[in-house]
Every structure is written in structure tokens, then in C-alpha cells.
Coordinates of C-alpha atoms and ligand atoms in Angstrom, one line a residue:
X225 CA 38.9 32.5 -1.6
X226 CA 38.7 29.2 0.5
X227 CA 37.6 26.4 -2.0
X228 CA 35.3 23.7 -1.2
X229 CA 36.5 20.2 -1.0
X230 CA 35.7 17.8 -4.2
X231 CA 34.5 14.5 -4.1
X232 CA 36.2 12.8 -7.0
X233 CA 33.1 10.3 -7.3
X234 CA 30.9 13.1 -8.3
X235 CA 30.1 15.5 -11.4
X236 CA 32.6 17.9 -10.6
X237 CA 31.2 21.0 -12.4
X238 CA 27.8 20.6 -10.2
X239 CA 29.7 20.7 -6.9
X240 CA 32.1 23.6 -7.9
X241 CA 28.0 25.7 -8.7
X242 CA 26.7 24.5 -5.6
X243 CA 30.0 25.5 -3.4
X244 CA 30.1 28.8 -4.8
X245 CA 26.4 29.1 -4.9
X246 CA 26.2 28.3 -1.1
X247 CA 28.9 31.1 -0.4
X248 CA 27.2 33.4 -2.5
X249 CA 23.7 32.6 -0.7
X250 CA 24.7 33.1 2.6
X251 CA 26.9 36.1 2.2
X252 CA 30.1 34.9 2.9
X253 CA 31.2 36.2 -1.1
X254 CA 30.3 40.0 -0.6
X255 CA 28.4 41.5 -3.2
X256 CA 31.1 43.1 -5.8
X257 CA 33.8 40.7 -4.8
X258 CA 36.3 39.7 -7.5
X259 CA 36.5 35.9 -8.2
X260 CA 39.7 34.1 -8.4
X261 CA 40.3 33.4 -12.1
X262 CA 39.1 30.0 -13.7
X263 CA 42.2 29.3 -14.4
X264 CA 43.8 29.5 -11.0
X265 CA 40.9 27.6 -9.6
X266 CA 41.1 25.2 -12.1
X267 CA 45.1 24.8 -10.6
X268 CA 44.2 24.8 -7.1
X269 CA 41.2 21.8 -7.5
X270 CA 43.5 20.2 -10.0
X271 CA 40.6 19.8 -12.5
X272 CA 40.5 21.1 -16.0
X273 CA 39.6 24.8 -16.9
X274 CA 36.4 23.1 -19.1
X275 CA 34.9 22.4 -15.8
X276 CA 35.3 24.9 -13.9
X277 CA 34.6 27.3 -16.6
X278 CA 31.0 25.3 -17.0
X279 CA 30.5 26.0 -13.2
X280 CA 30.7 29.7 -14.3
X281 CA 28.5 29.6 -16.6
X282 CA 26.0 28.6 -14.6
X283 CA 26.4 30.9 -12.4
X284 CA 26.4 33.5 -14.6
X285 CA 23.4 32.2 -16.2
X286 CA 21.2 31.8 -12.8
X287 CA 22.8 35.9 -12.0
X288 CA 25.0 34.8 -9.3
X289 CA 28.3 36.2 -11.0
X290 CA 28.6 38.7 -13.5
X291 CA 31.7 39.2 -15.6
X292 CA 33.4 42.5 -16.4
X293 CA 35.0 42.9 -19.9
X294 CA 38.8 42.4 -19.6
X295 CA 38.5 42.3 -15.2
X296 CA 37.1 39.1 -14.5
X297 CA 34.4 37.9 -12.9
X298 CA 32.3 39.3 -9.4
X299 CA 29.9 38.3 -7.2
X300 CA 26.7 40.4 -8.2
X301 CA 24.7 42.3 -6.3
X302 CA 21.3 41.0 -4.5
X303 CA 22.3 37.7 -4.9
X304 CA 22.8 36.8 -1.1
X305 CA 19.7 35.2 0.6
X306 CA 19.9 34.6 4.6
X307 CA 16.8 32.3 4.0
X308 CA 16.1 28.7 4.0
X309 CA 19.5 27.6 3.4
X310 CA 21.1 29.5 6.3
X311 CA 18.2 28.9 8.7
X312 CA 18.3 24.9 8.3
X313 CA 22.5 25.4 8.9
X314 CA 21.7 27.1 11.9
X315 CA 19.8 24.2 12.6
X316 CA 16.0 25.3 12.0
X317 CA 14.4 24.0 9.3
X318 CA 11.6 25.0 7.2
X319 CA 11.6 21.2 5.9
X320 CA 8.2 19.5 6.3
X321 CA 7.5 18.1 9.6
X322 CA 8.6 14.4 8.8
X323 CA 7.0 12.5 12.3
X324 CA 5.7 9.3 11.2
X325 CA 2.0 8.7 12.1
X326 CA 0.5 7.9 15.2
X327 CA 0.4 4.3 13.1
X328 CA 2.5 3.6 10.0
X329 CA 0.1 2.9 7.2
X330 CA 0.0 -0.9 6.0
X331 CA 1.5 -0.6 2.7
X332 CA 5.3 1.1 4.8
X333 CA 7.4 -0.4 7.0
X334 CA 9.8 -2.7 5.8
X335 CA 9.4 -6.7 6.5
X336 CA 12.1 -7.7 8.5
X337 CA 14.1 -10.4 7.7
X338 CA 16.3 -10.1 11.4
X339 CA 13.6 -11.8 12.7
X340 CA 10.7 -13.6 12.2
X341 CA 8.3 -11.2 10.5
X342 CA 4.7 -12.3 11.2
X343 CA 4.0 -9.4 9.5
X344 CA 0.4 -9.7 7.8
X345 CA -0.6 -8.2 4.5
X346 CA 2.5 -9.8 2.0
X347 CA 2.2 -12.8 -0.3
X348 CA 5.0 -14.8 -1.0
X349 CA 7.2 -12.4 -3.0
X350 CA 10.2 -14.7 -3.8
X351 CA 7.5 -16.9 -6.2
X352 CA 5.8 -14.2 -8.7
X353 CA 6.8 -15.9 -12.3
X354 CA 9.2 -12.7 -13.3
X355 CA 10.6 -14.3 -15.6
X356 CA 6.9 -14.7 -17.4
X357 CA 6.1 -11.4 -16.4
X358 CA 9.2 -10.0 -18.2
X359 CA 8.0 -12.1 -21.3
X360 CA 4.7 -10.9 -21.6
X361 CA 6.0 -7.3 -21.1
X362 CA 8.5 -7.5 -24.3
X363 CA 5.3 -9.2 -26.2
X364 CA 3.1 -6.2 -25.2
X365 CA 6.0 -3.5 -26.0
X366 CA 6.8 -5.0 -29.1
X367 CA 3.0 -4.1 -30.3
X368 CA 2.5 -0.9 -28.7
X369 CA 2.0 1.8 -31.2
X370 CA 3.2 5.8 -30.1
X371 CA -0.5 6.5 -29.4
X372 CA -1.0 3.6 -26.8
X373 CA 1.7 5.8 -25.1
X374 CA -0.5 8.7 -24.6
X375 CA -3.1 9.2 -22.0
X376 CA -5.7 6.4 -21.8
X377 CA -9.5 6.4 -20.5
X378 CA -9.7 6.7 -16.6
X379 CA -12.1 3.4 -16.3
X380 CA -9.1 1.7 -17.7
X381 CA -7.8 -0.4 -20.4
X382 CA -11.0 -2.4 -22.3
X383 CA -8.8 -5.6 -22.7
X384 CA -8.0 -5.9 -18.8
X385 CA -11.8 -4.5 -17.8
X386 CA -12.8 -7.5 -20.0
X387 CA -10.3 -9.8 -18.2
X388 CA -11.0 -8.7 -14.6
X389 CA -15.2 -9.1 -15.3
X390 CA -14.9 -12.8 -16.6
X391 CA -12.7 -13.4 -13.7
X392 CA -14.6 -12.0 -10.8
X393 CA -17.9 -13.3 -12.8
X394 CA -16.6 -17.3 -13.0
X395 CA -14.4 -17.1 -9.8
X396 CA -16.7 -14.7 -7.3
X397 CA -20.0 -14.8 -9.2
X398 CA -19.7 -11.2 -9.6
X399 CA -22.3 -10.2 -11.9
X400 CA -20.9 -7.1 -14.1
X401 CA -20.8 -6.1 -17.4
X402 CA -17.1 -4.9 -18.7
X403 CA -18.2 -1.0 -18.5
X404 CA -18.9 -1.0 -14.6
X405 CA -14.8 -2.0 -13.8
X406 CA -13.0 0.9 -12.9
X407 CA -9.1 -0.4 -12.4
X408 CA -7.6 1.5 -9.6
X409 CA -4.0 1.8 -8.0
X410 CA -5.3 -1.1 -5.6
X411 CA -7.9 -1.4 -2.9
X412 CA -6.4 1.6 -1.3
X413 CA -7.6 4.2 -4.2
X414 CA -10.8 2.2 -4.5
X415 CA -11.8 2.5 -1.5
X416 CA -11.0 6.6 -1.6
X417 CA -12.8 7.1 -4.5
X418 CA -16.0 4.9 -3.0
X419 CA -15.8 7.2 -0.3
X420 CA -15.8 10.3 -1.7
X421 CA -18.4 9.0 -4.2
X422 CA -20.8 7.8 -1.0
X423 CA -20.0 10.5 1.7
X424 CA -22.2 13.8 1.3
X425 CA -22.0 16.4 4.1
X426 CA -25.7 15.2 5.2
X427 CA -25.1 12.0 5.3
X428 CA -21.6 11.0 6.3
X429 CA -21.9 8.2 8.7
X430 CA -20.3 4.8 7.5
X431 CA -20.3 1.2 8.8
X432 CA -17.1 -0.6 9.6
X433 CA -16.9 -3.4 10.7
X434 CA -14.8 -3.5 14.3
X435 CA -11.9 -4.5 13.9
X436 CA -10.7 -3.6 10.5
X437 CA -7.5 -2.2 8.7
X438 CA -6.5 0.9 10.0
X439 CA -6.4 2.5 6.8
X440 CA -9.4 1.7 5.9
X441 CA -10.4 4.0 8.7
X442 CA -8.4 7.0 7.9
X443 CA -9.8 6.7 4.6
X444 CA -12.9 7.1 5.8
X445 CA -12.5 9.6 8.5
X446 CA -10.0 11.6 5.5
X447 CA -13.4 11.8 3.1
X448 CA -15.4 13.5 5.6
X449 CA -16.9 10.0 7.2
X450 CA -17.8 9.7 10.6
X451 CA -17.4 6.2 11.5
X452 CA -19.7 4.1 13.2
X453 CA -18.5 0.5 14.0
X454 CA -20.2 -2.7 14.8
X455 CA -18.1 -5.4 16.8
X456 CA -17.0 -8.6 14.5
X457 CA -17.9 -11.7 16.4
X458 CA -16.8 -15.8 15.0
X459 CA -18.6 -15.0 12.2
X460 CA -17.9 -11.9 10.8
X461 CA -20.3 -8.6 11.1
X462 CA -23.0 -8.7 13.6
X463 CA -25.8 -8.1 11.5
X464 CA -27.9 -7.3 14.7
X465 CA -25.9 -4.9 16.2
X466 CA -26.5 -2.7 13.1
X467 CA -27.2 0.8 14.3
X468 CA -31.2 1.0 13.5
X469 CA -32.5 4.6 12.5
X470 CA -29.5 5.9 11.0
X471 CA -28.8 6.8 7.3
X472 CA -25.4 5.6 6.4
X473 CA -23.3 6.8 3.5
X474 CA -22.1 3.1 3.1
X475 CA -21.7 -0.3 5.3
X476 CA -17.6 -1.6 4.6
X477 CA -17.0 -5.1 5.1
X478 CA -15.0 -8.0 3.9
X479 CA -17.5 -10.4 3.8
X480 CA -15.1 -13.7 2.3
X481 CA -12.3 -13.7 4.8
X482 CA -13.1 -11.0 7.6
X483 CA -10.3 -8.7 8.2
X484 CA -8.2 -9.1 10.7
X485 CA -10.5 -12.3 12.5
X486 CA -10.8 -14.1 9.3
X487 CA -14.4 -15.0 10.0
X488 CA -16.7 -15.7 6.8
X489 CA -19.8 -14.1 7.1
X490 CA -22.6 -16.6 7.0
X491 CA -25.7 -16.6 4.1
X492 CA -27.9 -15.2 7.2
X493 CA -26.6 -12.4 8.0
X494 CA -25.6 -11.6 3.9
X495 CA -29.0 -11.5 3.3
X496 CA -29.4 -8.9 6.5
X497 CA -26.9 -7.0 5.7
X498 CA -28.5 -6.6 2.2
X499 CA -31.7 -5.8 3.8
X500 CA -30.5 -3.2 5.8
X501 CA -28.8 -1.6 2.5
X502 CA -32.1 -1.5 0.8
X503 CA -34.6 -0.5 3.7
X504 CA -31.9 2.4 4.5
X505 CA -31.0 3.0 0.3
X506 CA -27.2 2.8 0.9
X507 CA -24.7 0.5 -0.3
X508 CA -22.7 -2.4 1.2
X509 CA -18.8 -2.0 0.1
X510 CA -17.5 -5.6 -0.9
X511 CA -13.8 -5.8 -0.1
X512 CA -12.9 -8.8 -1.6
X513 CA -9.0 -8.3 -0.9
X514 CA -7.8 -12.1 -0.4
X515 CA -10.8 -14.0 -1.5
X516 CA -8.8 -16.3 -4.0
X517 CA -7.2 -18.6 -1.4
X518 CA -9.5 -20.8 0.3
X519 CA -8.2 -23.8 1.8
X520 CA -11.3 -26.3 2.5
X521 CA -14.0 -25.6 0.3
X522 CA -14.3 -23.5 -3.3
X523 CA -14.3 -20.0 -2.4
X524 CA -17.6 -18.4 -1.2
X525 CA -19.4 -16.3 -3.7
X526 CA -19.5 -12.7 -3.6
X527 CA -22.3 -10.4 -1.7
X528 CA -22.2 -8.4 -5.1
X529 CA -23.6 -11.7 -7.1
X530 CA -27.1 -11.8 -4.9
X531 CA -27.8 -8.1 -5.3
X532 CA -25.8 -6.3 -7.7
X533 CA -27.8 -3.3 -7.4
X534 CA -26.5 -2.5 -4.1
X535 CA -23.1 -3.5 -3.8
X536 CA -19.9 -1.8 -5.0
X537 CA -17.4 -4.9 -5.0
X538 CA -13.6 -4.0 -5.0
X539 CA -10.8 -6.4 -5.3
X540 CA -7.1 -6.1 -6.1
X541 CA -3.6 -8.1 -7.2
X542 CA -1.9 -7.0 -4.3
X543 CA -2.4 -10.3 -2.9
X544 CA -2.7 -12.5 -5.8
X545 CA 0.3 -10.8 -7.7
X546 CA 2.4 -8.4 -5.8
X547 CA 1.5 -5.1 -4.3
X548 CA 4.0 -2.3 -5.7
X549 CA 1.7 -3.5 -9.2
X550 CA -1.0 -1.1 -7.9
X551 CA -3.8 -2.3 -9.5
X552 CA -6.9 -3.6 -8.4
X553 CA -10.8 -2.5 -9.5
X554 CA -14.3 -1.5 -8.4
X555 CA -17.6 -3.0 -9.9
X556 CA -19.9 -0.3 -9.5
X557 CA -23.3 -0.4 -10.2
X558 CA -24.6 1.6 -13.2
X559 CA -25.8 4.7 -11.7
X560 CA -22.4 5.6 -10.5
X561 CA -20.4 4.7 -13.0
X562 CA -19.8 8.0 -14.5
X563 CA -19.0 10.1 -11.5
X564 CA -16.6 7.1 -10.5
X565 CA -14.9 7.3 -13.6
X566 CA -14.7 11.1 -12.7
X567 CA -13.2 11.0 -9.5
X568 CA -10.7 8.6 -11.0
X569 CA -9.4 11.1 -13.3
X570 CA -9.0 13.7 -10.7
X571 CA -7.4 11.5 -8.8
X572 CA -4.1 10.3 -11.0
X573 CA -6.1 10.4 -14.5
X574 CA -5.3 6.9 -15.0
X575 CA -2.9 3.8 -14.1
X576 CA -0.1 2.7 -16.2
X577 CA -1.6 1.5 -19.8
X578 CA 1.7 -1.1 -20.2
X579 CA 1.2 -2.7 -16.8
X580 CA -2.5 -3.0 -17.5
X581 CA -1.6 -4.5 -20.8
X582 CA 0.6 -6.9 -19.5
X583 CA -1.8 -8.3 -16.6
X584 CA -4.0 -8.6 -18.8
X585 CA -2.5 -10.9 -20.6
X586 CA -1.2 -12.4 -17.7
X587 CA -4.6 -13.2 -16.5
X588 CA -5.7 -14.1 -20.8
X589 CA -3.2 -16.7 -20.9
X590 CA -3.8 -18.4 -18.0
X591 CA -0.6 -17.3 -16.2
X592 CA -2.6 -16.0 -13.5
X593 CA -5.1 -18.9 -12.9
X594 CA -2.2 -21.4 -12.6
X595 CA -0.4 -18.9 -10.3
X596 CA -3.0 -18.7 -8.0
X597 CA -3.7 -22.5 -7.8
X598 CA 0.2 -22.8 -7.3
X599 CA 0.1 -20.6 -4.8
X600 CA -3.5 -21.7 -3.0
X601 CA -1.8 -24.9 -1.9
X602 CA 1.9 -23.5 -0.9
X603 CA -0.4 -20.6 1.6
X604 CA -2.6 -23.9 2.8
X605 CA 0.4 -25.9 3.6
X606 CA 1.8 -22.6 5.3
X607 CA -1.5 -22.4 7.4
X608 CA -1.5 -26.0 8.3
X609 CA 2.0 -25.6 9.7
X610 CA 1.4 -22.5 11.4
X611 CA -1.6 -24.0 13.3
X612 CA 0.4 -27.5 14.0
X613 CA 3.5 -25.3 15.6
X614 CA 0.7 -23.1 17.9
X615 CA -0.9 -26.1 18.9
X616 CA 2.4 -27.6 19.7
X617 CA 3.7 -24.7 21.6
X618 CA 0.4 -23.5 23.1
X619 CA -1.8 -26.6 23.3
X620 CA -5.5 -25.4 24.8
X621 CA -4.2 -22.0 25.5
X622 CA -4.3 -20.6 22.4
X623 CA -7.4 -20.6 19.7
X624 CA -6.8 -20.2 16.3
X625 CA -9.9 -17.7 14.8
X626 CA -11.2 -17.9 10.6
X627 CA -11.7 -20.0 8.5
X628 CA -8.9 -21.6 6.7
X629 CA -8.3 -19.1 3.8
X630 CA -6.0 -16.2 2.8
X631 CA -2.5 -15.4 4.1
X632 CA -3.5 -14.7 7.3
X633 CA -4.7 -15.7 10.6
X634 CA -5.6 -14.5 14.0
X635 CA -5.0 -16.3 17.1
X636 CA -6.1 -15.9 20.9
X637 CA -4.0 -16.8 23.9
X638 CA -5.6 -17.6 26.8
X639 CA -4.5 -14.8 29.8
X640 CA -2.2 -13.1 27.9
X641 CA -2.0 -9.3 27.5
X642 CA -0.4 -8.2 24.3
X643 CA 1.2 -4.7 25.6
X644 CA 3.8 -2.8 24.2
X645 CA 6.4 -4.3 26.3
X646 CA 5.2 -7.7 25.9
X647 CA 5.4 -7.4 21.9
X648 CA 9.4 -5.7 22.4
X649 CA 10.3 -9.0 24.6
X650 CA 8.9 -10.9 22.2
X651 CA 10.8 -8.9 19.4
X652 CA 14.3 -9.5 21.6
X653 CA 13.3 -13.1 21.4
X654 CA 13.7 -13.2 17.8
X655 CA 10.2 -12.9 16.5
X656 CA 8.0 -10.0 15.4
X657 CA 4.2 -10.4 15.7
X658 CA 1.3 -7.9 15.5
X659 CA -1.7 -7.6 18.0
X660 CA -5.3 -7.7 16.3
X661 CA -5.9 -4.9 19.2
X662 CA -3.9 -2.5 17.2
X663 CA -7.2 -2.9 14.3
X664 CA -10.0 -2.1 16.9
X665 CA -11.8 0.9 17.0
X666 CA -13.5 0.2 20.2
X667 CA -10.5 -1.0 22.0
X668 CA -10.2 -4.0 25.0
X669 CA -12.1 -7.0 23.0
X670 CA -8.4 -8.3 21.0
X671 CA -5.4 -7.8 23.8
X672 CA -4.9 -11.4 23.7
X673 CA -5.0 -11.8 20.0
X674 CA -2.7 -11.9 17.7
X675 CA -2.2 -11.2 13.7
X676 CA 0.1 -13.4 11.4
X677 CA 1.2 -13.0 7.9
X678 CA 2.4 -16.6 6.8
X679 CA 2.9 -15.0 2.8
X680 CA 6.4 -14.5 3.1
X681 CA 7.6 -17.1 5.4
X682 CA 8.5 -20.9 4.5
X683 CA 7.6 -23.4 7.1
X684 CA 11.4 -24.4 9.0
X685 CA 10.8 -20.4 9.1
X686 CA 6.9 -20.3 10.5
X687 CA 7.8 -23.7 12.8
X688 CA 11.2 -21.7 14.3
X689 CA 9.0 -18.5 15.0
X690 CA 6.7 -20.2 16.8
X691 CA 9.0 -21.9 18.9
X692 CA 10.6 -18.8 19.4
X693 CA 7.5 -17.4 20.6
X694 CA 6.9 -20.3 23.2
X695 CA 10.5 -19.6 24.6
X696 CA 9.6 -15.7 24.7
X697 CA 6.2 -16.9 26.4
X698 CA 8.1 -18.8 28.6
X699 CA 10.6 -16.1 30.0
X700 CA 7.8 -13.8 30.7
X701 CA 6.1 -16.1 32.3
X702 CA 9.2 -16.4 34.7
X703 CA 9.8 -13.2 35.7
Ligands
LIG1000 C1 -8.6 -5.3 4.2 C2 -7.6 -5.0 3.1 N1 -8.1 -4.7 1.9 C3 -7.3 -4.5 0.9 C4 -5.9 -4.6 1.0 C5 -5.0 -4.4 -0.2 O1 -4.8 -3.0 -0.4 P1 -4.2 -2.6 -1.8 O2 -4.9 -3.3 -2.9 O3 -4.3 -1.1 -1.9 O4 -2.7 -3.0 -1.9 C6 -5.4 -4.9 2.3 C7 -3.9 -5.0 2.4 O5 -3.4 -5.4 3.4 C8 -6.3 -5.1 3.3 O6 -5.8 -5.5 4.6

């Protein structure tokens, strides 16, 4: 019998099953065969009988082998499987079809640090206090009895509802009592369970703004939705391009810092929009996702604050803290509390009870106020940069869009088409950026715009991929 090779570096006894196994699968050790003893293999692989003799037992556990009083062991009968195994040798596969997306969803692809990343989305990860983190974590273990180890209550843990409501309520002017948080693995799960709590099969038609995240669309459309978008002009949502006469499920915007554009949406049209959500009985969705830094003024207060009633706020730490934390929340209003709580539960029963422990004492001790404020003027000195080095390298053809918050911003050039080979030169030139084009629905108004992330990038970093980006500019321009 031919023996498999061993790799030295791993559990030997495992690889001696799965060689045999393999054999036996495929046939190639006939039913009724007689196994070389353990002994002899154990010579031939130079390992010790103990292992190869575990191997066995295996086998002869899982019906594979059989032994035979005083003959050894043999292959047993009806063990051999021309299935999966063979097929995917031969090389067809039954595996899952693996093709990525027609586009990757926000939260993959890896930030590249070959290049300058404009990517958008990250805040600065190298800063989060782990070390503080990693204290608060041992405080919270240390007090944890066996029972706070068992399943908790979908809305969440009380202490970090409590913490989240007098957050929102000083910073946003959300107005919410404690019971109306439901924490969430981020805005991404928020905004599926909003969905799925809004979207009935006679009335599934839902206001996005255009553009917007992708994934916020596929949420959507994944619920049942059928979207219906309304273009985003300097100041965010056009209130009178509203479709009149329809019955949406829900209107989605991101009222504080518009994305991509980064347009605040004006008291005027906050009051439309909440007169449209009453005269058609739906509800406006608050995405709130990067509201905390605001560069020239306080930040604005939330839509939920002047009309509770009809708007479902949602905000997360992806942005504040770090995203792999998963959490963020929904404020809903009272009368759907209960079913949001349900759909919760059937969605992952509840997050983590440690890590909401722990953030909430993160955000109770003042760790995360003093973060944020940190972190506010290292993004506003980021932004200042990034619109200095544009300016510098672009001068009056290109026009910087938002207002000065978050940790991104959008940017026009003047003529310029941002195609897919325009983006790869500009990739060979060092620099990675991100149309805004890629975030319409109704494609052709953002081809000259741009997207970029300044969260993760220092400014000798941000100044040198601009500069980079002038040279690229320049070359095509050449050709
Ligand atoms: C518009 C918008 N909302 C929310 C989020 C945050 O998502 P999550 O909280 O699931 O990480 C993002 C992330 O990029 C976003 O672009």
C-alpha cells in the first residue's frame, strides 16, 4: 500500500485518517482489502505505533476499516464514495459559487496600504485607546457572574440602552426613553430590521436618497423594497422632487452629513420631509452614521428630536469607535418597539453582552466623549489638509462638495470623466480613489466626482496622494 507523505508540522494521526480515508473514499483501497499492519506502517512513516494505531481507531470508529480477530485489519465494504471528493479532484466542484458581487459590499475589501487608500468609510484605526479598552474589559469580566454569560434580552443590555439614550438625547437632541433603543450589530442590521419592519407586500416602495451607499440599496431591494430615488442636490434631499401620490414603506436619508455629497439638509426641507411622512403616514429613516464630527459649528440636531413620532433614528460606533465592534442602535418609536425587538431575535437573538458591557462603560466614564473630541480635531485637521492639497494641485478645477464634517468628502473635477481606466491609471500612479458615480442609482450626474476617506490617512500621507493624483492627472492629460 503506497503511503501518503507526512508533514512533520502537523497532527500526525489526523493526516494518517484523512490519507487513508481519501483512498478508501475514492476506491483506490478495494473493499475487503487487508491493511498493512500498524506496526509496519508505523516503520515505514517512522512515527510511533500510538499514532498510527489512533489513526485506526478512527477509522474503525467512522466504519472505514473493520478488524478481523487474529487477521488484521480490511477495508470494509460500502465505504467507497465516487462523490464530492472525487468530482472536485476531477476538477468539478460542488463548492458554492464563490464570484464576488457585481460590487464588493462596503464593510470587505481590504484598505491598501501599497498605495494611497482614499478609501471612504474607516476612522482612524491606529488611535482607538486599546489599552483603555483592554482595562475596562478586565473591570467588566472581573464582575460578571455565570448568568451574565447566558443569553440576554434582544433590545440589549439596560446599562448601554441607558448610555446610548443620554448620549443621542444631549449630543443629537434625540428624544427617547431607554426602552425604544434596540442595539444592533451596526447600522447594517439596523437598517435590515427597519426594513423588514416597514416593507409589506402592498406597500413596498422606499425613498432613497440618490446617491447613497450601495448597501443600503441591496438592503432594501433584499427586504422586498422597490426603490424609488430622489436626486441629492448641494443640500442634501430634494424635498420637491418627492414622488407625490405614492405610499412609501419609508423615506431613508442621512440628513446630518449626506452620504456620499456630504450636504446637510437644511431646516426647510426637514420640516418637508416631515410633512410628507405625516400626510403619507410613513416614516423618515434617520441615518445618523457620522454625525459626531463636525468641523465649523456644534453638530446639527437630529430630524428624530422635532418629531419623534415619525422617525426611526439609527446610529452606530463604526465610526466613532471601530467597525469590527458591531454595534450601533435604532430609536424607534413606541408602536414598533415590540416587533423590532422581535425581528432582532430572529435575526442573531442578541449581540455580545461583554462588549456591550464594556462600551458602556466606555461611553459612562467619559472615555468615549474625550475620544471623540480627540478625534473631531485630528479628522478637521485631516479635512483642512485634504482641501489645501486639492486646491493646490487643482486650483478652480476642482470643487470640494459638504459641509466640513465627518471622515469624508466628495470632490468634483471640472471635465474629467472618472471611467474605469481612468481610476486603474490613477491606481498605477500610486493612489487609489473611489468615484461618487459608483453610489448613484440613476447614473450620469457624479462621473466627475470623486469620494475620499481621510480616517486612516495622516496628512504627509493625504498631501503625497494628492500630488500623486495631480501627476496621474497630468499624464493623462498628455496622452
Ligand atoms: C451611510 C452609512 N451608514 C452607516 C454606515 C455604517 O455601517 P455599520 O454601522 O453597519 O458599520 C456606513 C458605513 O460606511 C455608511 O456609509
Amino acid at each position: 500500500m503506497m503511503l501518503p507523505l507526512l508533514d512533520k508540522t502537523r497532527p500526525l494521526a489526523r493526516q494518517i485518517y484523512t490519507g487513508i480515508r481519501e483512498r478508501i473514499l475514492s476506491g483506490s483501497l478495494p473493499p475487503g482489502m487487508r491493511m498493512t499492519s500498524t506496526r509496519d506502517m508505523a516503520r515505514q512513516w517512522g512515527v510511533s505505533r500510538t499514532i498510527v494505531i489512533n489513526a485506526f481507531e478512527q477509522l474503525s470508529a467512522e466504519g472505514f476499516v473493520e478488524a478481523r480477530r487474529g487477521s488484521g485489519s480490511y477495508v470494509a465494504a460500502g465505504a467507497s464514495w465516487g462523490g464530492a471528493a472525487q468530482r472536485s479532484r476531477k476538477g468539478r466542484s460542488d463548492a458554492v459559487d464563490l464570484a464576488p458581487p457585481p460590487t464588493p459590499p462596503r464593510g470587505c475589501g481590504a484598505f491598501r496600504t501599497d498605495r494611497v487608500d482614499f478609501r471612504s468609510g474607516l476612522p482612524d484605526l491606529t488611535r482607538f485607546p486599546v489599552a483603555t479598552w483592554q482595562k475596562l474589559s478586565r473591570q467588566v469580566w472581573s464582575v460578571l457572574t455565570p448568568m451574565d454569560l447566558s443569553y440576554g434580552q434582544p433590545e440589549g443590555n439596560r446599562e448601554l440602552r441607558e448610555q446610548i439614550c443620554r448620549l443621542v438625547g444631549t449630543k443629537r437632541g434625540v428624544r427617547c426613553h431607554p426602552d425604544q433603543v434596540l442595539v444592533t450589530a451596526g447600522t447594517t442590521q439596523a437598517v435590515g430590521i427597519v426594513t423588514r419592519l416597514l416593507i409589506a407586500p402592498d406597500r413596498s416602495s422606499c425613498i432613497l436618497e440618490d446617491p447613497i451607499t450601495n448597501d443600503i440599496v441591496r438592503i432594501v431591494e433584499n427586504a422586498g423594497g422597490t426603490i424609488e430615488p430622489v436626486p441629492v442636490d448641494d443640500q442634501g434631499i430634494r424635498t420637491d422632487a418627492l414622488p407625490r401620490g405614492a405610499r412609501p414603506a419609508m423615506i431613508y436619508i442621512t440628513p446630518s452629513h449626506q452620504f456620499p455629497t456630504g450636504a446637510t439638509l437644511p431646516i426647510q426641507r426637514r420640516v418637508s420631509i416631515l410633512q410628507y411622512a405625516r400626510s403619507h403616514a410613513t416614516y423618515v429613516v434617520e441615518d445618523d452614521y457620522d454625525s459626531e464630527f463636525r468641523f465649523d459649528a456644534p453638530p446639527i440636531s437630529s430630524l428624530q428630536g422635532l418629531e419623534p413620532s415619525c422617525v426611526i433614528y439609527i446610529g452606530t460606533f463604526s465610526k466613532t469607535l471601530f467597525p469590527s465592534l458591531r454595534i450601533g442602535f435604532v430609536i424607534l418609536p413606541p408602536a414598533l418597539v415590540a416587533r423590532g425587538r422581535e425581528l432582532k431575535w430572529f435575526s442573531d437573538l442578541h449581540n455580545s453582552s461583554p462588549d456591550q458591557l464594556v462600551l458602556a462603560r466606555f461611553i459612562a466614564d467619559g472615555h468615549f466623549a474625550r475620544y471623540v473630541h480627540l478625534m473631531g480635531k485630528v479628522y478637521a485637521r485631516r479635512r483642512a489638509a485634504l482641501v489645501g492639497a486639492l486646491d493646490r494641485a487643482f486650483g478652480s478645477g476642482v470643487r470640494v462638495l459638504g459641509s466640513p464634517a465627518g471622515i469624508h468628502l466628495c470632490a468634483r473635477f471640472a471635465g474629467v470623466r472618472f471611467t474605469r481606466s481612468v481610476v486603474e491609471a490613477i491606481d498605477r500612479a500610486g493612489v487609489v480613489v473611489y468615484p461618487a458615480e459608483a453610489h448613484a442609482i440613476r447614473k450620469g450626474r457624479f462621473t466627475d466626482t470623486l469620494l475620499f476617506g481621510y480616517g486612516m490617512l495622516d496628512i504627509p500621507r493625504i498631501e503625497e496622494g494628492i500630488v500623486l493624483l495631480g501627476r496621474a492627472f497630468a499624464r493623462l492629460n498628455a496622452r
